[in-house]
Coordinates of C-alpha atoms in Angstrom, one line a residue:
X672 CA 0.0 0.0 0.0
X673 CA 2.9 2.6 0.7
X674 CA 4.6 1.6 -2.5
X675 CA 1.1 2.1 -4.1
X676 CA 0.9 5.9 -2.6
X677 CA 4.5 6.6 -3.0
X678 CA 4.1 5.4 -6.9
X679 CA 0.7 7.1 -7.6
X680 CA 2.4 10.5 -5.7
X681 CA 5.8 10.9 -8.0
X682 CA 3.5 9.9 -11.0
X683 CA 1.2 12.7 -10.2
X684 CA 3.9 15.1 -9.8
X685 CA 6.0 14.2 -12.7
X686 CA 2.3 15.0 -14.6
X687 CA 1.5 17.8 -13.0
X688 CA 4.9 20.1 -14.2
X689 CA 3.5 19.2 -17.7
X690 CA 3.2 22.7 -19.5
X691 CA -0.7 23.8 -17.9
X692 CA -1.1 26.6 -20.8
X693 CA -3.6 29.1 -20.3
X694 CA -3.7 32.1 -22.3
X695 CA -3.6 35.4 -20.2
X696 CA -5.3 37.6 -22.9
X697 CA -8.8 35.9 -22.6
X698 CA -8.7 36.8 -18.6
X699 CA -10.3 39.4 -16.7
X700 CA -9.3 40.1 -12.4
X701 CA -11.9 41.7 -10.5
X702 CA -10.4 42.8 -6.7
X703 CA -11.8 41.9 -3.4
X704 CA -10.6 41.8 0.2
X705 CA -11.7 39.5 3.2
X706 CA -14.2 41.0 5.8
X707 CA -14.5 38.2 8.4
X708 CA -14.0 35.1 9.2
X709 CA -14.9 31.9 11.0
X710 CA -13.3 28.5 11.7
X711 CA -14.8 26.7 8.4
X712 CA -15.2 30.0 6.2
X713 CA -13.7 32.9 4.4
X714 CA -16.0 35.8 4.2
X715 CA -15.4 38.2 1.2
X716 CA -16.5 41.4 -0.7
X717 CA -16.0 42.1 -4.4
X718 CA -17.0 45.4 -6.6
X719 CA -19.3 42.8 -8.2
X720 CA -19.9 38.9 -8.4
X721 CA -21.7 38.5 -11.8
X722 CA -19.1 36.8 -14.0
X723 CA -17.5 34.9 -10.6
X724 CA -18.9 31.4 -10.6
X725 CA -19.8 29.1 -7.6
X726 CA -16.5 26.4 -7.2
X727 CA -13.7 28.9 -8.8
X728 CA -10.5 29.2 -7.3
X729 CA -9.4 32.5 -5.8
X730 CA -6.0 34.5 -5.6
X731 CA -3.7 35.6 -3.7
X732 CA -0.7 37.6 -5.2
X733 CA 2.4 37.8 -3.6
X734 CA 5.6 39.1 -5.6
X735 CA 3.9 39.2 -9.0
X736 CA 2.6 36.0 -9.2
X737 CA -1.1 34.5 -8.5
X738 CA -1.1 31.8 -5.8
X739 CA -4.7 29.4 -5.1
X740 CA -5.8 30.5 -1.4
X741 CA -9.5 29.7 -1.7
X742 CA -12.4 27.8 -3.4
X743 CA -15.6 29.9 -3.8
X744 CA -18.6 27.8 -2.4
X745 CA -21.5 30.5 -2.3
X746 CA -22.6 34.2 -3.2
X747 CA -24.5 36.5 -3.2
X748 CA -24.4 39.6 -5.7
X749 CA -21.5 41.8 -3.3
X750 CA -20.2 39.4 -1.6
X751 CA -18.9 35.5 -1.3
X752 CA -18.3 32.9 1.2
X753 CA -15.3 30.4 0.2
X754 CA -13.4 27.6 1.8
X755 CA -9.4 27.8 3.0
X756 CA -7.1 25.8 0.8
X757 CA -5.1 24.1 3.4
X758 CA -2.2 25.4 4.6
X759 CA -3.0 29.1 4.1
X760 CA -3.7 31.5 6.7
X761 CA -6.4 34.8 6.5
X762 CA -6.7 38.4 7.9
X763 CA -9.8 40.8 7.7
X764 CA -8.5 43.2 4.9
X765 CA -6.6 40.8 2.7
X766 CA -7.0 41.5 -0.8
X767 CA -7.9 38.3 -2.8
X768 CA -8.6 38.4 -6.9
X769 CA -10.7 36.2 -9.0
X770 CA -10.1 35.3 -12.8
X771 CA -12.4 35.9 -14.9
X772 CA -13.5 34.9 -18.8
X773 CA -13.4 38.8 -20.3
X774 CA -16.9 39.0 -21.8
X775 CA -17.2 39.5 -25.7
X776 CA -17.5 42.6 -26.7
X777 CA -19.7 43.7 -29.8
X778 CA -18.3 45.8 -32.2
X779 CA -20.5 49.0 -32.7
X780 CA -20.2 51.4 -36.0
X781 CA -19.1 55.0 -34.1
X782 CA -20.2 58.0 -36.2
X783 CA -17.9 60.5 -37.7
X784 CA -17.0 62.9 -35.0
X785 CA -18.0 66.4 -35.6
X786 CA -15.3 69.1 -36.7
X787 CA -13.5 70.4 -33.1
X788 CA -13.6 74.1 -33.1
X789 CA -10.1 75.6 -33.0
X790 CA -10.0 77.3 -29.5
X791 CA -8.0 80.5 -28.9
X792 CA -4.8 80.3 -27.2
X793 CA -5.6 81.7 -23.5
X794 CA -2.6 84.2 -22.0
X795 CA -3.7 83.2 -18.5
X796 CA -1.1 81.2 -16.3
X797 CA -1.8 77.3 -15.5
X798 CA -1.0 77.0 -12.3
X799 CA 1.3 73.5 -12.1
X800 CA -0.7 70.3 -11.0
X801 CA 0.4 69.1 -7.5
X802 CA 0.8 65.3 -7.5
X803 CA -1.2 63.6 -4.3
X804 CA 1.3 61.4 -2.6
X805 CA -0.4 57.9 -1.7
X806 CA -0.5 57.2 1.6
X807 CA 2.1 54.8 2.2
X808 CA 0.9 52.9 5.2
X809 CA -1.9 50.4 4.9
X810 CA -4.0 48.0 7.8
X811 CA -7.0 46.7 9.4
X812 CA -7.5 46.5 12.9
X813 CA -10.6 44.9 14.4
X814 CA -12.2 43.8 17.5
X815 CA -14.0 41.1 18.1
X816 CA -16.2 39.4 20.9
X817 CA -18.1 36.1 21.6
X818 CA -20.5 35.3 23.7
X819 CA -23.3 33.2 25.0
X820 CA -25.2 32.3 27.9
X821 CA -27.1 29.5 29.3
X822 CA -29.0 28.7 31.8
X823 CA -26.9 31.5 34.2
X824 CA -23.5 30.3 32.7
X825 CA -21.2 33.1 30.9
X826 CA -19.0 32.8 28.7
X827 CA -16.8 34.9 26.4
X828 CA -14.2 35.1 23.8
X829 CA -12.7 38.2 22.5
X830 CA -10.4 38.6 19.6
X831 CA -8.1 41.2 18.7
X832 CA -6.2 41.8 15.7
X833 CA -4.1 44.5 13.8
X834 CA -2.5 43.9 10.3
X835 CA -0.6 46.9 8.4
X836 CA 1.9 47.0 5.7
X837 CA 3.9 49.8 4.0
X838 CA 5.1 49.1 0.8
X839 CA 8.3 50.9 -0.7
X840 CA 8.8 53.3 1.7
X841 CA 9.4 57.0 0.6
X842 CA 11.1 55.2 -2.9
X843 CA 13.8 53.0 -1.0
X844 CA 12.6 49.4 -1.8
X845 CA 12.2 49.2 1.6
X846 CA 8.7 47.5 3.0
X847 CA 7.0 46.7 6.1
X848 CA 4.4 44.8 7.1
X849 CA 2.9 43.2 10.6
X850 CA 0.0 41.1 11.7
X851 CA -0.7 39.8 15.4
X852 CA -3.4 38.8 17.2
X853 CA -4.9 39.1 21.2
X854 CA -7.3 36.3 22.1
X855 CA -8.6 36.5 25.7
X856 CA -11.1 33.8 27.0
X857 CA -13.6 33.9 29.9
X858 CA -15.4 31.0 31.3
X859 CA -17.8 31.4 34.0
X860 CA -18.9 27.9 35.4
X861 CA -22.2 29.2 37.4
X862 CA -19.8 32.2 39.2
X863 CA -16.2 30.6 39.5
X864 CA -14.7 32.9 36.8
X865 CA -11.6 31.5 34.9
X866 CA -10.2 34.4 31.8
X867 CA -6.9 33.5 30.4
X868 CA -5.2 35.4 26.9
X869 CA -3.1 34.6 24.9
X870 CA -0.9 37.1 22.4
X871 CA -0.1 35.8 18.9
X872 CA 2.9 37.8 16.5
X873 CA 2.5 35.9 13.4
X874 CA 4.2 38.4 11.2
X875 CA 6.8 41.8 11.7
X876 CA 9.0 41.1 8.9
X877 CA 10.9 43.7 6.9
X878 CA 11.6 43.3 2.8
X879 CA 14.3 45.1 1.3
X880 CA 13.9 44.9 -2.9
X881 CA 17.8 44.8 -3.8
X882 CA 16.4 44.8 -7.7
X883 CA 13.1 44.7 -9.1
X884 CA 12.9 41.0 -8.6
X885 CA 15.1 40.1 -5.9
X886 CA 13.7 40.5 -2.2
X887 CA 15.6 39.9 1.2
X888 CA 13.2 39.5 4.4
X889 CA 14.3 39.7 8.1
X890 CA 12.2 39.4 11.2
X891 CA 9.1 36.7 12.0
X892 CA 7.6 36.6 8.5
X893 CA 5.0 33.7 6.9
X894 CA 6.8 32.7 3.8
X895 CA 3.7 32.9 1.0
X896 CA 5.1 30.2 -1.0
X897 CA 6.1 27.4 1.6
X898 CA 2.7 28.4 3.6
X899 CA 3.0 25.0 5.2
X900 CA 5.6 26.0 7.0
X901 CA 3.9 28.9 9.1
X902 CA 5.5 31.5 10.4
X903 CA 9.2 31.9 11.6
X904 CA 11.7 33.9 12.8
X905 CA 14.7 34.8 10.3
X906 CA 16.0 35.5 6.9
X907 CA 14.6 34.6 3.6
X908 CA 15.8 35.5 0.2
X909 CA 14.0 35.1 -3.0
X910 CA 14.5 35.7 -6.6
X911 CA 11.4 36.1 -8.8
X912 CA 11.7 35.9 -12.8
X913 CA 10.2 35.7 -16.0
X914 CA 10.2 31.7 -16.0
X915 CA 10.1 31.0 -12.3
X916 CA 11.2 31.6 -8.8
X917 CA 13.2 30.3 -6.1
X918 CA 14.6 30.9 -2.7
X919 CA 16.2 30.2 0.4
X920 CA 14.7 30.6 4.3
X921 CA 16.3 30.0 7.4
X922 CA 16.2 30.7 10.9
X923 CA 13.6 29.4 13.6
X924 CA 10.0 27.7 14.3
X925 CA 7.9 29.7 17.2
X926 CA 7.9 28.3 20.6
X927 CA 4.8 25.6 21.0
X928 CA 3.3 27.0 24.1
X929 CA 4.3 31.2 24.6
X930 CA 4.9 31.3 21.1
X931 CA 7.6 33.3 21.3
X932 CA 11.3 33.1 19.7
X933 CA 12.7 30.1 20.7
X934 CA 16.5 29.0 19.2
X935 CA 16.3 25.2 20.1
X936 CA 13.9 25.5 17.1
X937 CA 16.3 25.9 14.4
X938 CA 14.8 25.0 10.4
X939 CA 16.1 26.2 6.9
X940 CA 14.8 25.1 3.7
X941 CA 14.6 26.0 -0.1
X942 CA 12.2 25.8 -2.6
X943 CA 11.8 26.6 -6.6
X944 CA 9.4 27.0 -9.1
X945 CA 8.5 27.5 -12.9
X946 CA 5.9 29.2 -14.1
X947 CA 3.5 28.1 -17.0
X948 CA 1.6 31.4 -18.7
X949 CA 2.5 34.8 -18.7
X950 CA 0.5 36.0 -16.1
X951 CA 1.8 33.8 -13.1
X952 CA -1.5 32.9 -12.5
X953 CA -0.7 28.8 -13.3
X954 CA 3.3 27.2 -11.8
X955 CA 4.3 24.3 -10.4
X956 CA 6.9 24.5 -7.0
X957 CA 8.5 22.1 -4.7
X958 CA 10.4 23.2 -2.0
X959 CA 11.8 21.3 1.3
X960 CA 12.4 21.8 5.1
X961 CA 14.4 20.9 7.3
X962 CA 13.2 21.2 11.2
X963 CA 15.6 21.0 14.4
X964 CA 15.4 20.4 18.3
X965 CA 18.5 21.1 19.9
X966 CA 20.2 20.3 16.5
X967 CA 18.5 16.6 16.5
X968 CA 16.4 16.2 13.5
X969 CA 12.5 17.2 14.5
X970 CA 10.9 16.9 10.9
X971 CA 12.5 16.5 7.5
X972 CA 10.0 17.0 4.5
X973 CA 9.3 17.3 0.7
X974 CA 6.5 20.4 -0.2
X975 CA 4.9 19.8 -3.7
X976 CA 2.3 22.9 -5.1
X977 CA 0.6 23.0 -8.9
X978 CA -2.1 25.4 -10.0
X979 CA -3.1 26.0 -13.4
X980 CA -5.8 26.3 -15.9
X981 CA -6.1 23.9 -18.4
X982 CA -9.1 25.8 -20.8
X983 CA -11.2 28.8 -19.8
X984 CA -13.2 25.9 -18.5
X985 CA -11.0 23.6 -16.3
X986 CA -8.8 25.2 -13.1
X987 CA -6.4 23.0 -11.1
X988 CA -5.2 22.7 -7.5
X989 CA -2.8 20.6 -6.0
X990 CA -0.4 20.2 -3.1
X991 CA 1.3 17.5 -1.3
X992 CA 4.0 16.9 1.8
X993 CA 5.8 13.9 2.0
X994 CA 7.7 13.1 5.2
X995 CA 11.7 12.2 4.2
X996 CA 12.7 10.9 8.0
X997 CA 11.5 8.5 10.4
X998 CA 12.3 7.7 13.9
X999 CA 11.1 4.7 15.6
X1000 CA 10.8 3.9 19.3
X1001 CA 13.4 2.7 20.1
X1002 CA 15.5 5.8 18.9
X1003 CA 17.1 4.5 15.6
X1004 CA 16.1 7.4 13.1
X1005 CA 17.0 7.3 9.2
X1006 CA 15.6 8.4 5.4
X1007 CA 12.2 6.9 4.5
X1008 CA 9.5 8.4 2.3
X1009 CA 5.6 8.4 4.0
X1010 CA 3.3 10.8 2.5
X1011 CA 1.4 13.0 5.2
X1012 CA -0.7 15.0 3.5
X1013 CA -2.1 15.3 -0.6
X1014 CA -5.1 18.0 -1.5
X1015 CA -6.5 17.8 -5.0
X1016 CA -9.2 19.9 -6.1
X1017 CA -10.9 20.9 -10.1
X1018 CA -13.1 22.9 -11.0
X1019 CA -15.2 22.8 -14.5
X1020 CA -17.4 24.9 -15.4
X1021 CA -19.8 23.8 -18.8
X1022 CA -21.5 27.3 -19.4
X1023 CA -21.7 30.6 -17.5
X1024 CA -24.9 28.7 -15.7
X1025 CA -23.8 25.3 -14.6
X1026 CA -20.2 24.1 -13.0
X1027 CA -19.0 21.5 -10.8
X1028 CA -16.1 21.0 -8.8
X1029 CA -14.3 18.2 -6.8
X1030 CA -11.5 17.6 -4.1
X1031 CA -9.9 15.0 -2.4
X1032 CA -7.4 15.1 0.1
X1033 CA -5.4 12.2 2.3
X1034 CA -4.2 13.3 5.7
X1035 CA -1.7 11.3 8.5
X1036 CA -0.2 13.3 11.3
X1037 CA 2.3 14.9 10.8
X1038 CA 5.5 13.8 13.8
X1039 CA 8.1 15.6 15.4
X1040 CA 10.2 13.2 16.8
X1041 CA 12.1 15.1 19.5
X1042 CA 9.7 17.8 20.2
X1043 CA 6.8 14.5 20.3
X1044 CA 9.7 12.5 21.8
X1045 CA 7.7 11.3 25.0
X1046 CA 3.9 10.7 22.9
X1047 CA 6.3 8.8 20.2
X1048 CA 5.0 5.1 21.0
X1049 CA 1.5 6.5 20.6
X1050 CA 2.1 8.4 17.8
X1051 CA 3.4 5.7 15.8
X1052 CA 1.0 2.9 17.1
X1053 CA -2.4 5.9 16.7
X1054 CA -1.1 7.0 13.2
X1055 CA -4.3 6.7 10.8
X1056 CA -4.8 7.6 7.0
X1057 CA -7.7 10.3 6.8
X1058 CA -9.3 10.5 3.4
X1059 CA -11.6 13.1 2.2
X1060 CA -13.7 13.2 -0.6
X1061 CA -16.2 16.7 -1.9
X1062 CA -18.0 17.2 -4.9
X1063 CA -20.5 20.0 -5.8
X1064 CA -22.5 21.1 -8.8
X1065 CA -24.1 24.7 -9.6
X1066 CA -26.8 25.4 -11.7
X1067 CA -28.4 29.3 -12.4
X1068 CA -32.3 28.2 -13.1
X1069 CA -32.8 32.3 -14.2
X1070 CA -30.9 35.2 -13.6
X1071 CA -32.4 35.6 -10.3
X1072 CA -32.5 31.6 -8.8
X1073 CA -29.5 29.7 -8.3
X1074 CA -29.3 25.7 -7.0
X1075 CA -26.3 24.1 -5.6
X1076 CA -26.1 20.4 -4.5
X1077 CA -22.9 19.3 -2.3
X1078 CA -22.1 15.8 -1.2
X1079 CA -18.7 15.4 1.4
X1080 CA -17.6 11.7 2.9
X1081 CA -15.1 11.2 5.3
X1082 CA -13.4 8.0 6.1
X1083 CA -10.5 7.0 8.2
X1084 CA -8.6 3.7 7.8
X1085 CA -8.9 2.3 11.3
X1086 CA -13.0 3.3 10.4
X1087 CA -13.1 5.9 13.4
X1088 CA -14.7 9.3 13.5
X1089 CA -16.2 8.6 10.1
X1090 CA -18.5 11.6 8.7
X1091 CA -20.7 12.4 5.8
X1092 CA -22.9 15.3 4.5
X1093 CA -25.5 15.9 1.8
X1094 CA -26.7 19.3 1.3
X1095 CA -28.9 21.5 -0.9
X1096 CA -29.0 25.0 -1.6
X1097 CA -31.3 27.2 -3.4
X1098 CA -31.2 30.8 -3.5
X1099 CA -33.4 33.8 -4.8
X1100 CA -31.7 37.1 -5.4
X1101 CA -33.9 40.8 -6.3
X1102 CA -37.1 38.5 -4.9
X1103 CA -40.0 40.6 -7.0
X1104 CA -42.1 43.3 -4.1
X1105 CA -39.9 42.9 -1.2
X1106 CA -36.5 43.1 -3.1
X1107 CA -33.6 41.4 -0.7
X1108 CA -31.9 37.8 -1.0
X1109 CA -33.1 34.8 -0.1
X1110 CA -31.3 31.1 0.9
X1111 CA -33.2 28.1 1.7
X1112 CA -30.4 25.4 3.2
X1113 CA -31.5 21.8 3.7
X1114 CA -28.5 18.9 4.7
X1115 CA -28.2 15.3 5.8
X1116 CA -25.4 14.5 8.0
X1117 CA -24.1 11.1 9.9
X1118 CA -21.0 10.2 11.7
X1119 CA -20.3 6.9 13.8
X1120 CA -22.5 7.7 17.2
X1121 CA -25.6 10.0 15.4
X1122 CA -27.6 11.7 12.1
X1123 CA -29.1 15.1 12.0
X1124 CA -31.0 16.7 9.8
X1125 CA -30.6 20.6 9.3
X1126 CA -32.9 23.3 7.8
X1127 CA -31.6 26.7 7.0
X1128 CA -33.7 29.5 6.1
X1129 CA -32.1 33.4 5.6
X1130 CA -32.9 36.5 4.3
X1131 CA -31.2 39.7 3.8
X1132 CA -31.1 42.8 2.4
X1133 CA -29.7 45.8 2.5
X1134 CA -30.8 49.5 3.2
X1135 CA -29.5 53.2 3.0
X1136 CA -27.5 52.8 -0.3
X1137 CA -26.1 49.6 0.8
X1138 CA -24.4 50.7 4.0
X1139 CA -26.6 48.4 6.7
X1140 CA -28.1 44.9 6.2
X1141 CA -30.4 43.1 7.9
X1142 CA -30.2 39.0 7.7
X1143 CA -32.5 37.4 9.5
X1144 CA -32.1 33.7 9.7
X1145 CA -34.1 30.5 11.3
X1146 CA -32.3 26.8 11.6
X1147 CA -34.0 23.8 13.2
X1148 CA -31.9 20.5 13.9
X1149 CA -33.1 17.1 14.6
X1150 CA -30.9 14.5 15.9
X1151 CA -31.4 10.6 16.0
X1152 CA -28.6 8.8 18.4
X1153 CA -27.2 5.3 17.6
X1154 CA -27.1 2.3 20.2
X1155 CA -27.9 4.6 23.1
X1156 CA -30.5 5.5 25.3
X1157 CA -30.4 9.2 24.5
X1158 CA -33.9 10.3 23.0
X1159 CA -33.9 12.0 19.5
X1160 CA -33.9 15.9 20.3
X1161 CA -34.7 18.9 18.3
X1162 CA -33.5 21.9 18.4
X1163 CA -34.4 25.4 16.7
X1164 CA -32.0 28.9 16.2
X1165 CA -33.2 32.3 15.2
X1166 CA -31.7 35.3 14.9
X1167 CA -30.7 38.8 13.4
X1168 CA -27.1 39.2 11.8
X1169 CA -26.5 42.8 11.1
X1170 CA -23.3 44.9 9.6
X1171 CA -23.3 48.6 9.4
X1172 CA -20.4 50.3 7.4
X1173 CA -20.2 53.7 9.4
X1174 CA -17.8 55.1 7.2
X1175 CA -15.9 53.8 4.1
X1176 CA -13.5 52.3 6.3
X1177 CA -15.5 52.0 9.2
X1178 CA -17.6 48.5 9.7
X1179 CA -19.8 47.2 12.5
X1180 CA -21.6 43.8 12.7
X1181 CA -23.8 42.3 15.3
X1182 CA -25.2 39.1 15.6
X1183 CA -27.4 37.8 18.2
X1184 CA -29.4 34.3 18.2
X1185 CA -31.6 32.6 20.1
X1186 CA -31.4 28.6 20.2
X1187 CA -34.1 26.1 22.5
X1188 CA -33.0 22.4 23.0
X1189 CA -34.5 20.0 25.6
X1190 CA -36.0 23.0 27.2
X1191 CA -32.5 24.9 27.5
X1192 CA -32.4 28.2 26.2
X1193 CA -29.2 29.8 24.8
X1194 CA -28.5 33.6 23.7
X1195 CA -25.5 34.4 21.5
X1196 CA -24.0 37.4 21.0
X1197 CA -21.8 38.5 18.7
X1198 CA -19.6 42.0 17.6
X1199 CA -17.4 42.7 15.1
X1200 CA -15.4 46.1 15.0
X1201 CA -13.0 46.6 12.1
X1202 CA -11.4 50.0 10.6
X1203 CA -9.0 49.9 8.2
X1204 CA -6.3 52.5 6.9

């Protein structure tokens, strides 16, 4: 089976730096930015979302080229909701592009201009244009806070978080950019209060451009194209050209538990890759790391990436670690190959009305032998292949009704927490009289100890020139348990989700909802406070 996986993953890279074509003229890239986000979700905004289709694959560009960060799972006609490729990481304020077909453009007949009037020289003085300097600095900070109650019992999580950037500073190729995050949690078990925070610094990194296409950073930085690797404290240097890229990083992981700088935690790696169109937007990379523990070996790995786009039609995503060192208990450590972790995703889209998409993905923990040193008999003996498997098809019924079917399985190979989901989406947008949009959500859902059914009906829609909306939004759950005594049990949500932009670079949102199960009434609150610069 390992030769099997190890044979079927070299084949499948070998294929994938095949020359993906895609031609760069018949594109179009329409701007967007994150405005919040969940565990599960990426919430976006974009100028407009009529030529972006349900399953595309968003961008992220980071030294001229395009890189995959997203997969677009539902809309509405501002804004999108999209699912994390795995191993990238989000902030509100992010900017994030989609790729576009450019529409056809007819060809109209323009009538002869009429004959311009000579005008008469004026004697007055033009007074010289000032040039606005751009401000240099840009950021989003927001605040966030969630809470619920039950039955007397508090409880509360707030969030803080502060991203900025300054790019080319006054003309010196120098750039700056940050982004950390405060997390404070309060638990209140009926009165005995427990609040405990946490502060996260997951980028203050400096880039210096020596030439147009070659970039030294120093400081704690996360390395856009090894995003596997998170963030770390040190020195990368990368070259970006007309072909490809490559680079160099070294320096060290974050401490586990403060998350501060620690030096026991020494890694350095390099990575390369070549690019297939013009545009950036489609490469294939590899790159591999090399992680320490007091100079012992802690992880030693291969990093495969592809994206690409076959046709106007097809898109591409794929990425892949495969671990290059093993350990076993009783010490004796050495080169072997065990793949820990393969994504694959495609979308195709048949007409501007109907696309589909699919992904699979195989999983295994990930080991670091020293730092796991004392867990390393259980590690090894608890080490299961995770498989995933998604598929989803879109359909526009009119211009104004959209219907999306999803199905997801999960299976393990020692056949523990198994899961799968089928779901149904239909959505209404300018509904005729009452204007707004409107989502009906229905899904089907088992794992190994119980099956729910879930019902999901929202509206929204927005007021004052589009600066407040109103979403109000039911849910009911049923749940049926499996070889237990436990009684099936309902249980209903309803609630108002609201965002306000106060300024253009001022937002407010409030959520509250109120959920019954068994008798036990909850209340949910939450607040989102974000300004950006």
């Amino acid at each position: 089976m390992k030769k099997l996986i190890l044979l079927l993953f070299l084949f499948f890279g070998w294929v994938l730096t095949g020359k993906a074509q895609q031609s760069s003229a018949v594109m179009d890239s329409i701007q967007g930015k994150v405005t919040f986000l969940t565990s599960d979700n990426i919430y976006l905004n974009f100028d407009q979302t009529d030529r972006i289709q349900v399953g595309d694959t968003l961008y992220r560009v980071q030294n001229q080229s395009k890189i995959a960060v997203l997969v677009l799972y539902r809309k509405s006609s501002v804004s999108v909701i999209a699912k994390p490729i795995p191993g990238n990481t989000f902030k509100v304020g992010d900017p994030i592009l989609a790729l576009v077909p450019k529409p056809i453009e007819k060809k109209e007949e323009k009538p002869s201009p009429a004959p311009t009037p000579v005008p008469r020289k004026s004697t007055a003085k033009v007074a010289p244009k000032v040039e606005k300097k751009e401000e240099t600095l840009r950021g989003t900070v927001a605040v966030n806070n969630y809470s619920s109650l039950t039955e007397g019992d508090f409880s509360s999580r707030s969030v803080a978080r502060i991203s900025a950037h300054a790019d080319d500073i006054n003309g010196s190729g120098l750039s700056f950019r940050t982004y950390a995050r405060y997390r404070q949690n309060r638990i209140d078990r009926n009165a005995q209060q427990d609040v405990f925070g946490k502060f996260f610094l997951y980028e203050f990194a400096l880039d210096y451009n020596v030439e147009d296409q070659f970039t030294i950073t120093a400081g704690r930085f996360i390395n856009r194209n090894m995003v596997s690797v998170g963030a770390m404290d040190g020195l990368k240097l990368e070259k970006n050209g007309r072909i490809g890229f490559g680079g160099v990083v070294a320096g060290f992981r974050p401490d586990p538990v403060s998350f501060g700088l620690n030096t026991d935690l020494l890694q350095f790696g390099a990575y390369a890759g070549l690019y297939h169109n013009k545009s950036h937007s489609a490469f294939t990379s590899v790159g591999f790391m090399e992680q320490t523990n007091k100079r012992l070996t802690d992880r030693r790995y291969l990093y495969m990436q592809h994206q690409s786009n076959l046709s106007e039609k097809v898109s591409l995503f794929a990425s892949s670690e495969m671990d290059l060192y093993q350990k076993d208990s009783s010490g004796l450590g050495g080169m072997s190959t065990r793949l820990s972790n393969l994504f694959l995703t495609a979308n195709y889209r048949f007409s501007s009305a109907f696309n589909v998409s699919a992904s699979y993905d195989v999983r295994r923990n990930f080991i670091l032998y020293e730092s796991f040193a004392e867990e390393l008999d259980r590690l090894l003996r608890d080490d299961p292949y995770r498989t995933g498997l998604r598929l989803r098809a879109n359909y526009r019924l009119s211009k104004y009704v959209r219907w999306g079917v999803a199905m997801s399985r999960r299976l393990q190979s020692d056949k523990k927490n198994e899961y799968s989901q089928i779901s149904s989406t239909l959505q209404f947008t300018k509904i005729p009289g009452i204007q707004g949009n409107l989502m009906l959500m229905g899904s089907l859902n088992k794992n190994a100890f119980l099956s729910y059914q879930s019902f999901l009906v929202r509206y929204s829609k927005d007021f004052w020139k589009g600066r407040i909306t109103l979403a109000p939004y039911g849910r009911y759950l049923n749940y049926s348990y499996f070889n237990t005594e436990t009684p099936d049990t309902w249980q209903v949500y309803a609630g108002m989700d609201t965002n306000l932009d106060i300024t253009n670079r001022l937002s407010l949102r409030l959520l509250y909802d109120y959920s019954t199960r068994n008798s036990t009434i909850t209340h949910r609150f939450n607040i989102n406070l974000t300004q950006r610069f």
